[in-house]
Short mmCIF file of C-alpha atoms in Angstrom, two decimals:
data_model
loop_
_atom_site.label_atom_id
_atom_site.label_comp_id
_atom_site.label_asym_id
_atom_site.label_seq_id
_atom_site.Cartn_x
_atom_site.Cartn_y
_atom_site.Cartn_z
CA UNK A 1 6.67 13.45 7.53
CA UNK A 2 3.27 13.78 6.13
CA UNK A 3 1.13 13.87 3.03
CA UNK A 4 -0.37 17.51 2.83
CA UNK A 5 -2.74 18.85 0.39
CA UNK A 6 -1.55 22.21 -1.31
CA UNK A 7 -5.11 23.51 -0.55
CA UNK A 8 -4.67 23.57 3.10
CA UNK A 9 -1.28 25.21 3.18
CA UNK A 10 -1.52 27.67 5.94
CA UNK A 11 1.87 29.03 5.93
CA UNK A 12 4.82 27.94 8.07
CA UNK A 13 4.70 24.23 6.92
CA UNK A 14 8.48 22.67 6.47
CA UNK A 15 9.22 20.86 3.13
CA UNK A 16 9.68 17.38 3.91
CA UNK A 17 10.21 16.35 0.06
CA UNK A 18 11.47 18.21 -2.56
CA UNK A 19 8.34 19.48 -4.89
CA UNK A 20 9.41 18.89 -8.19
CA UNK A 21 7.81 19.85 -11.72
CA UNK A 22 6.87 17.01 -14.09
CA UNK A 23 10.33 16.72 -16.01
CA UNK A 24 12.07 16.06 -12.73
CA UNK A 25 13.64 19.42 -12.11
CA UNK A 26 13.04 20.64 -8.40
CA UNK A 27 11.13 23.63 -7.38
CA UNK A 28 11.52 24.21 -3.79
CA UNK A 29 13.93 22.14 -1.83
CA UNK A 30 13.50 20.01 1.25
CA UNK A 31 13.59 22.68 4.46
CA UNK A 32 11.72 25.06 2.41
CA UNK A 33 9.30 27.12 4.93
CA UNK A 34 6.45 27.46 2.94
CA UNK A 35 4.16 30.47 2.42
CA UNK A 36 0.27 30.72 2.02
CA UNK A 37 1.05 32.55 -1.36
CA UNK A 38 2.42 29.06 -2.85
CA UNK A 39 -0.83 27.48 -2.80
CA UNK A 40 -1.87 29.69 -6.23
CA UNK A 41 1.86 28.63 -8.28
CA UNK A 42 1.84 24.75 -7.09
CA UNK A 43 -1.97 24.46 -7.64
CA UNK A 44 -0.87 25.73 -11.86
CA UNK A 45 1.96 22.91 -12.12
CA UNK A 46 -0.90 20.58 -10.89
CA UNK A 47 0.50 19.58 -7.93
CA UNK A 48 -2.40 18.88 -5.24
CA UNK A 49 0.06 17.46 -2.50
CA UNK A 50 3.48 17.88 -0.85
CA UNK A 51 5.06 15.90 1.97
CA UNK A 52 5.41 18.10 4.84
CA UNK A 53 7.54 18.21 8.63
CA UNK A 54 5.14 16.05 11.18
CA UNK A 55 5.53 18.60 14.33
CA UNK A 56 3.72 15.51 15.49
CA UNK A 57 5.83 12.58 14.53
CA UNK A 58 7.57 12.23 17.89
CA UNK A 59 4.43 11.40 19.74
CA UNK A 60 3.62 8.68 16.82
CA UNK A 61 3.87 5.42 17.23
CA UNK A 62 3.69 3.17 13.73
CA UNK A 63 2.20 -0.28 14.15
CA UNK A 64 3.72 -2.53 11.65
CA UNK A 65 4.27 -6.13 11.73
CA UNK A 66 8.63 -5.20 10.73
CA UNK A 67 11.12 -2.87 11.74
CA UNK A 68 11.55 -0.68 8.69
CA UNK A 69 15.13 -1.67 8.43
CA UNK A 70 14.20 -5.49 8.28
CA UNK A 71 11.10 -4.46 5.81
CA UNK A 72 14.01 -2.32 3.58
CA UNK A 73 16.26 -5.67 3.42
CA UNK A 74 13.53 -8.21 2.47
CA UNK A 75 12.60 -5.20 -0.35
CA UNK A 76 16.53 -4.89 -1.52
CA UNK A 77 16.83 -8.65 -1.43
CA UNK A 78 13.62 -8.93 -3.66
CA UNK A 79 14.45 -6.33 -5.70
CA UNK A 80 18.38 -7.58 -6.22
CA UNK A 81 16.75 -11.40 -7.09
CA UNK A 82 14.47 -9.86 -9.56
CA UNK A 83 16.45 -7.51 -11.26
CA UNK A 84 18.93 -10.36 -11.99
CA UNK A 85 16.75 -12.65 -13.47
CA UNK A 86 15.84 -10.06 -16.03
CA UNK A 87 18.48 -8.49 -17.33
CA UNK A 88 21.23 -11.65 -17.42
CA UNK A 89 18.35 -14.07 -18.37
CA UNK A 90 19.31 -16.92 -15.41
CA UNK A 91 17.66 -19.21 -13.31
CA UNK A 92 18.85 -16.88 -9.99
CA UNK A 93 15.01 -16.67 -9.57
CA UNK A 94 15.08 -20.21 -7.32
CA UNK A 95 17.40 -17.47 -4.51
CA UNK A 96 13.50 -16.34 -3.83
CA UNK A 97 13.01 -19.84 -2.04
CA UNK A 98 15.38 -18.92 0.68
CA UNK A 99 13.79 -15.60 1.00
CA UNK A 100 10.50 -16.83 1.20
CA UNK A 101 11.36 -19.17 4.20
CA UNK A 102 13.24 -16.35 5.84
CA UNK A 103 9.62 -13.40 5.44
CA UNK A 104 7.40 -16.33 6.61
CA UNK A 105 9.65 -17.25 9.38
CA UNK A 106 9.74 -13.34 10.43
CA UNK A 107 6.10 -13.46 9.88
CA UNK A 108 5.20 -16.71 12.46
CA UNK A 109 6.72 -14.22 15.45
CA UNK A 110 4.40 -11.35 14.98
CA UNK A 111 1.73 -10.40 16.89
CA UNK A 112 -1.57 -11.89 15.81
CA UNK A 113 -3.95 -8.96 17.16
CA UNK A 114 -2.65 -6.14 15.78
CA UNK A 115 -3.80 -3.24 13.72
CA UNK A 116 -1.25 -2.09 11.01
CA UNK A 117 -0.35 1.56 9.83
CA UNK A 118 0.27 1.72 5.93
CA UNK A 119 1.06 5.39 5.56
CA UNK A 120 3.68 7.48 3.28
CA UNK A 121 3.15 4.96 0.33
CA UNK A 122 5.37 5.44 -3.48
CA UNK A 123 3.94 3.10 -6.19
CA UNK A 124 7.40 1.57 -6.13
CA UNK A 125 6.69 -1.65 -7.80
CA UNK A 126 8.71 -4.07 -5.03
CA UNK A 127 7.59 -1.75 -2.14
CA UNK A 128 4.08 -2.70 -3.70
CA UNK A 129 5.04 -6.78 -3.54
CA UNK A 130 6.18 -6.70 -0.12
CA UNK A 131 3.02 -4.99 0.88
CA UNK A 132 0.50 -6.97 -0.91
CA UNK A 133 3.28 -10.36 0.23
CA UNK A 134 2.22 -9.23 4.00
CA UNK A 135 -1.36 -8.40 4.04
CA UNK A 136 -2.14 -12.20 1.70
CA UNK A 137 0.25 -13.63 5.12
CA UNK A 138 -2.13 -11.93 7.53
CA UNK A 139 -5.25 -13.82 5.52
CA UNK A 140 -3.19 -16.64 5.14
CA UNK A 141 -3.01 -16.60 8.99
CA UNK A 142 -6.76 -15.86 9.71
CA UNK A 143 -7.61 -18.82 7.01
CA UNK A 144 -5.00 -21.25 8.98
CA UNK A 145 -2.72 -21.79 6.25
CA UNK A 146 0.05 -24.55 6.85
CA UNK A 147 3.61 -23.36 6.56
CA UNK A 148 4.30 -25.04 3.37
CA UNK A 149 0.81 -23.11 1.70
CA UNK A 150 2.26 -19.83 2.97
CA UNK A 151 5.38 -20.16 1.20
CA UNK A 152 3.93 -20.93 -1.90
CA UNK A 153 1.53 -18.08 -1.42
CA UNK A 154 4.23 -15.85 -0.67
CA UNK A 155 6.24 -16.95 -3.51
CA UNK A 156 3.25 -16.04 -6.16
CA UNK A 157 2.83 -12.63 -4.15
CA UNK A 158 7.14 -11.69 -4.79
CA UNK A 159 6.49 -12.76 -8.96
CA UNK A 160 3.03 -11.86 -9.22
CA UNK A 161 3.99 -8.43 -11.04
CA UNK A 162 7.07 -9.65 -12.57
CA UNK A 163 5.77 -9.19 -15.89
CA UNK A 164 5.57 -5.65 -15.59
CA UNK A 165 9.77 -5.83 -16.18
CA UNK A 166 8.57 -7.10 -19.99
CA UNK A 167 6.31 -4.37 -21.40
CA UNK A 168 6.60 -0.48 -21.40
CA UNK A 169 3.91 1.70 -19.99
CA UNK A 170 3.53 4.09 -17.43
CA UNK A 171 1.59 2.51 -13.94
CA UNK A 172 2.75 4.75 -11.42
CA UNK A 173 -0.12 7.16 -10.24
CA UNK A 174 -1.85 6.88 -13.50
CA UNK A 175 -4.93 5.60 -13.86
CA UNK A 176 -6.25 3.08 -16.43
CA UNK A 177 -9.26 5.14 -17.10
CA UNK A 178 -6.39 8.08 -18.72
CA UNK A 179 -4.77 5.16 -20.90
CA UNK A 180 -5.42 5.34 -24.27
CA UNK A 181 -6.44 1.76 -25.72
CA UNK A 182 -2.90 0.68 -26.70
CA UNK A 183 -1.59 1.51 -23.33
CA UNK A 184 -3.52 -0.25 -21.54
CA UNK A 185 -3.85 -3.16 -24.03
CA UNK A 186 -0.12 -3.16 -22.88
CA UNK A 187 -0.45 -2.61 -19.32
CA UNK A 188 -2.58 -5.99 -19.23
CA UNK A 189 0.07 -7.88 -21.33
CA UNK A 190 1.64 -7.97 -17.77
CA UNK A 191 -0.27 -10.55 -16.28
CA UNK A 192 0.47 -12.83 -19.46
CA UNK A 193 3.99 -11.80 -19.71
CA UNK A 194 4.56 -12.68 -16.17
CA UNK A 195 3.01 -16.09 -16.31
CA UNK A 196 4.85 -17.41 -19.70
CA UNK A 197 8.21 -16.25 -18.15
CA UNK A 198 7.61 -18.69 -15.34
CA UNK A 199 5.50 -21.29 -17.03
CA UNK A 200 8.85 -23.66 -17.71
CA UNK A 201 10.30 -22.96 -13.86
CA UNK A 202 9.59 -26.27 -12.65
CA UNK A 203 10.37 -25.63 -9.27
CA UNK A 204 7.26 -23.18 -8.82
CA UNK A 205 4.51 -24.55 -7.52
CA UNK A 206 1.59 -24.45 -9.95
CA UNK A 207 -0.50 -22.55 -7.67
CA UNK A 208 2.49 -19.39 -7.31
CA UNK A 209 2.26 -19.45 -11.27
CA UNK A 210 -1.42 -19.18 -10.96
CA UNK A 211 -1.54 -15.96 -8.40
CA UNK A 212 0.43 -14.39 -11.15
CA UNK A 213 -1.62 -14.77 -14.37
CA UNK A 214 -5.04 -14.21 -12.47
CA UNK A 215 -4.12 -11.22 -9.49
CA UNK A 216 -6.35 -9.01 -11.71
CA UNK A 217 -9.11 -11.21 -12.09
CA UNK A 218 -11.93 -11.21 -10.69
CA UNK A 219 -15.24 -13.03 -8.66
CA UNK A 220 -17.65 -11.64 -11.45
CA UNK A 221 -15.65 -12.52 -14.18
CA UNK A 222 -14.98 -9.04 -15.28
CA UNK A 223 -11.11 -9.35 -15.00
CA UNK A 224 -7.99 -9.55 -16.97
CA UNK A 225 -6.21 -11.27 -18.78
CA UNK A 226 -8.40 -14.53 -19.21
CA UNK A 227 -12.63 -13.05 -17.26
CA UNK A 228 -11.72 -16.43 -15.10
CA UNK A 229 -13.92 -16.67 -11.75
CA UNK A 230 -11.36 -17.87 -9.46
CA UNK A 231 -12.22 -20.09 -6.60
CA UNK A 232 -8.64 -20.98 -5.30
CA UNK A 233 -7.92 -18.76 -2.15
CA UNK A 234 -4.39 -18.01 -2.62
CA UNK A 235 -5.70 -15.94 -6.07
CA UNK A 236 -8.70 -14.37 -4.01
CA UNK A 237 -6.21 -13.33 -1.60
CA UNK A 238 -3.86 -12.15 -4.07
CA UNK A 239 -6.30 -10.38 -6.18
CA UNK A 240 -8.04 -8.21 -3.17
CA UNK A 241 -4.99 -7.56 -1.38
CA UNK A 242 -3.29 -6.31 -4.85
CA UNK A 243 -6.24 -4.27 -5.69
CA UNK A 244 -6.62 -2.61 -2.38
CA UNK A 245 -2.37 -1.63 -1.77
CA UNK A 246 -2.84 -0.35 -6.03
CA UNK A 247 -5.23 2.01 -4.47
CA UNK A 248 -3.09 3.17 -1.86
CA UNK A 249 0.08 3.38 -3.55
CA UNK A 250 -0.80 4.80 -6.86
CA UNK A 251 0.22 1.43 -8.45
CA UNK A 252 -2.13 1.79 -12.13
CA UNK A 253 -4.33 3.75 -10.89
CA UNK A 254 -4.39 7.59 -8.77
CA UNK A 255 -3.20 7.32 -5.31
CA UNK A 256 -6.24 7.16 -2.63
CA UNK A 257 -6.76 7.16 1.26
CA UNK A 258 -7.05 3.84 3.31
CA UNK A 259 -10.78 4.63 3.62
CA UNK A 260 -11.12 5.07 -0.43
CA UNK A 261 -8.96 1.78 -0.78
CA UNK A 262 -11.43 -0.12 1.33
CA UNK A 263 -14.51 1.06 -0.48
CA UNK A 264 -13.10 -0.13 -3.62
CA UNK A 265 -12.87 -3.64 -1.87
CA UNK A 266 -15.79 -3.94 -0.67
CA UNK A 267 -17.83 -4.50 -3.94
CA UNK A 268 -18.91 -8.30 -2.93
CA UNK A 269 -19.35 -9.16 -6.61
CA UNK A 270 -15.92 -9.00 -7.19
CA UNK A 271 -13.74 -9.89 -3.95
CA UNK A 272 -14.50 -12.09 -1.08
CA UNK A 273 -16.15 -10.41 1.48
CA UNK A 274 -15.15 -12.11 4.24
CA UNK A 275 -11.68 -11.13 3.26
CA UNK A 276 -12.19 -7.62 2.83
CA UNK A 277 -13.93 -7.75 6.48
CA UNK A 278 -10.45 -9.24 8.01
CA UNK A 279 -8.34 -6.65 6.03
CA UNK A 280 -11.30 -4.31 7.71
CA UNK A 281 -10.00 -5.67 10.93
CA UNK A 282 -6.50 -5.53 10.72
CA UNK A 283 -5.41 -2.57 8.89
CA UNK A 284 -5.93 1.29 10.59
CA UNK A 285 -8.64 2.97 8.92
CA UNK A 286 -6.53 6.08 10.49
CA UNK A 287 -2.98 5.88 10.06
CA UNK A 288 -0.23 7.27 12.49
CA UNK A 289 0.24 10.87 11.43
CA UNK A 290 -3.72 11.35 9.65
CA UNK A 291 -4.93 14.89 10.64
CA UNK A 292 -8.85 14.13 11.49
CA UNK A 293 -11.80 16.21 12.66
CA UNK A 294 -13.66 14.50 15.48
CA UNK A 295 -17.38 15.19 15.45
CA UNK A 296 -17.09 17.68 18.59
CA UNK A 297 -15.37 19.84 15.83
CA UNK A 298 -11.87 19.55 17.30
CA UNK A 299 -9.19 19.14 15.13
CA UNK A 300 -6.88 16.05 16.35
CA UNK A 301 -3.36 14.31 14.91
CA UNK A 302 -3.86 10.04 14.89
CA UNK A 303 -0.80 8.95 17.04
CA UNK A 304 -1.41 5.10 17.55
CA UNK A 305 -3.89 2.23 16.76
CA UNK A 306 -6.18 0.47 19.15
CA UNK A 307 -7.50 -3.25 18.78
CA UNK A 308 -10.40 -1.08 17.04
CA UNK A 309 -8.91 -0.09 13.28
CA UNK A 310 -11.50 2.53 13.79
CA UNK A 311 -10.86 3.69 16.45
CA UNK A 312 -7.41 5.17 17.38
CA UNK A 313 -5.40 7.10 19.66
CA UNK A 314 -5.29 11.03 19.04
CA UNK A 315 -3.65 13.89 19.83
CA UNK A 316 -5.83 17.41 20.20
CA UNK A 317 -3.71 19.76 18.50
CA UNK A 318 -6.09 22.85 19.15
CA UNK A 319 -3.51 24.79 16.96
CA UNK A 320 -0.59 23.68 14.76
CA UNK A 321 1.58 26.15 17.56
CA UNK A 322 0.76 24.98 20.67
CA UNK A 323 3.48 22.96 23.00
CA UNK A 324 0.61 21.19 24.99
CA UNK A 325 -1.22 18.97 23.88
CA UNK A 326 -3.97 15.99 25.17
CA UNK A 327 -4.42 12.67 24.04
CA UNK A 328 -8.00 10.43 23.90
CA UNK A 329 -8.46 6.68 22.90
CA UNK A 330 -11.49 6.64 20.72
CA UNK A 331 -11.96 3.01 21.63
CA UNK A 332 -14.09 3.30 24.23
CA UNK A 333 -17.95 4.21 25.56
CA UNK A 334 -18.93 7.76 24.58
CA UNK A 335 -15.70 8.44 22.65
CA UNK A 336 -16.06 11.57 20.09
CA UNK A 337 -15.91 9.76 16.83
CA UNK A 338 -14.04 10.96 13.55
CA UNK A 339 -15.92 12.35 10.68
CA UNK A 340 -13.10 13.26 8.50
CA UNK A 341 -9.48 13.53 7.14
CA UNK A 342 -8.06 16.85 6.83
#
């Protein structure tokens, strides 16, 4: 399955996702074989993209640092922990101390070298924590981190948005720019919110309870909720990892590419740069599945990641029909680059 913009619908795609209009109700089911003459009636509902059959996705190979089934239980047991503590009002919050141990403990056996897909993103809010939880572990790692800093990192990452359970707004593929000013006076009550419900929990270390007021600060002091120029890492970490996986999974802001994401994070005035050049590093530029143009003009499918981020593994599709197909690592001397997403 792939992201697909209605634009380039050239007839024959499968449905992947059911399309669905605003109000929820469903348009065209998953298995729908869609036409060319489509592209006029989706593009009036203002709906720019669809999720579509990858005739690709068996020669794909996701890098990730989980299974997806392992990633799904840490997310459910998150979710399950978090959900408790805010509709009975208890202290079941402290269960996240076990599951802290448990991700950090899963995290120590990865692989240090390599280069992650993030593809198919929702702005599911604890899809977004366990994202942001991983990619502040992989700077955690690069900065040498002991194991007992990790875990409190990690813990701030799983509450840092727990305030968002307190106040009523719309974040999911919105952007603040379309709020009006009480909506997004509300959307920032989050950060606050978040912090005072924890404030009390003894058992948090102060620095977890810190990651959650000031994940939207930032280095220039142009931030929320407090314009404070954090120099603790664990909020630097916090604050460009959330920014960047907002940007990618439509999290307060309109969903945007990997390469979009990293331009946003690489103003230097307000994240750490040498952060943003180790996310650089680790995270595919071109995930598994990303339909590119390579600067010979040939139209390719990305099927794996290199040690380069920039430089995958492709598949020359010459033709969405075609049954053969050839492959070329980019990561090497006189490799055709890419020089664009389709």
């Amino acid at each position: 399955m792939r992201e697909y913009p209605v634009s380039e619908l050239t007839g024959n795609e499968i449905l992947a996702k059911p399309v669905c209009k605003e109000n929820g109700s469903v348009i065209l089911e998953i298995g729908t074989a869609l036409k060319v003459s489509y592209k006029e009636s989706l593009t009036s509902l203002n709906i720019q993209k669809i999720y579509v059959e990858d005739p690709f996705e068996k020669y794909e190979k996701v890098n990730f640092y989980f299974e997806p089934e392992i990633f799904l239980k840490f997310e459910n047991d998150l979710k399950a922990i978090l959900s408790q503590h805010i509709y009975r009002k208890d202290s079941g919050l402290r269960k996240l101390e076990s599951l802290v141990k448990d991700l950090v403990t899963v995290f120590e056996r990865t692989e240090e070298d390599r280069v992650l897909d993030i593809k198919n993103r929702t702005s599911d809010m604890y899809e977004h924590t366990m994202y942001i939880t991983i990619l502040v572990m992989l700077l955690g790692r690069e900065y040498g981190f002991s194991r007992k800093r990790m875990e409190d990192a990690v813990l701030g990452c799983f509450l840092h948005d727990l305030g968002y359970r307190y106040i009523d707004v719309n974040y999911q593929d919105y952007s603040c720019r379309q709020m009006n000013t009480a909506e997004l006076y509300e959307l920032k009550k989050h950060t606050i919110m978040g912090f005072t419900a924890l404030e009390k929990e003894i058992w948090i270390p102060e620095i977890s309870k810190l990651m959650v007021l000031s994940h939207h600060e930032r280095l220039d002091g142009s931030g929320y909720p407090l314009k404070q120029k954090n120099k603790e890492k664990e909020c630097r970490m916090i604050q460009i990892c959330d920014a960047f996986d907002c940007a990618v999974s439509g999290m307060e802001t309109s969903q945007k590419t990997i390469f979009q994401a990293f331009d946003l994070i690489s103003n230097k005035n307000k994240f750490e740069n040498r952060m943003e050049k180790i996310l650089e590093k680790k995270i595919g530029i071109y995930p598994a599945g990303t339909v590119v143009k390579t600067e010979e003009g040939k139209k390719a499918v990305v099927i794996s990641q290199t040690e380069n981020a920039q430089a995958p593994v492709i598949l020359y599709t010459g033709g969405m029909q075609e049954n053969h197909f050839v492959t070329e690592n980019l990561n090497r001397e006189k490799a055709p680059k890419i020089i664009n997403i389709i």
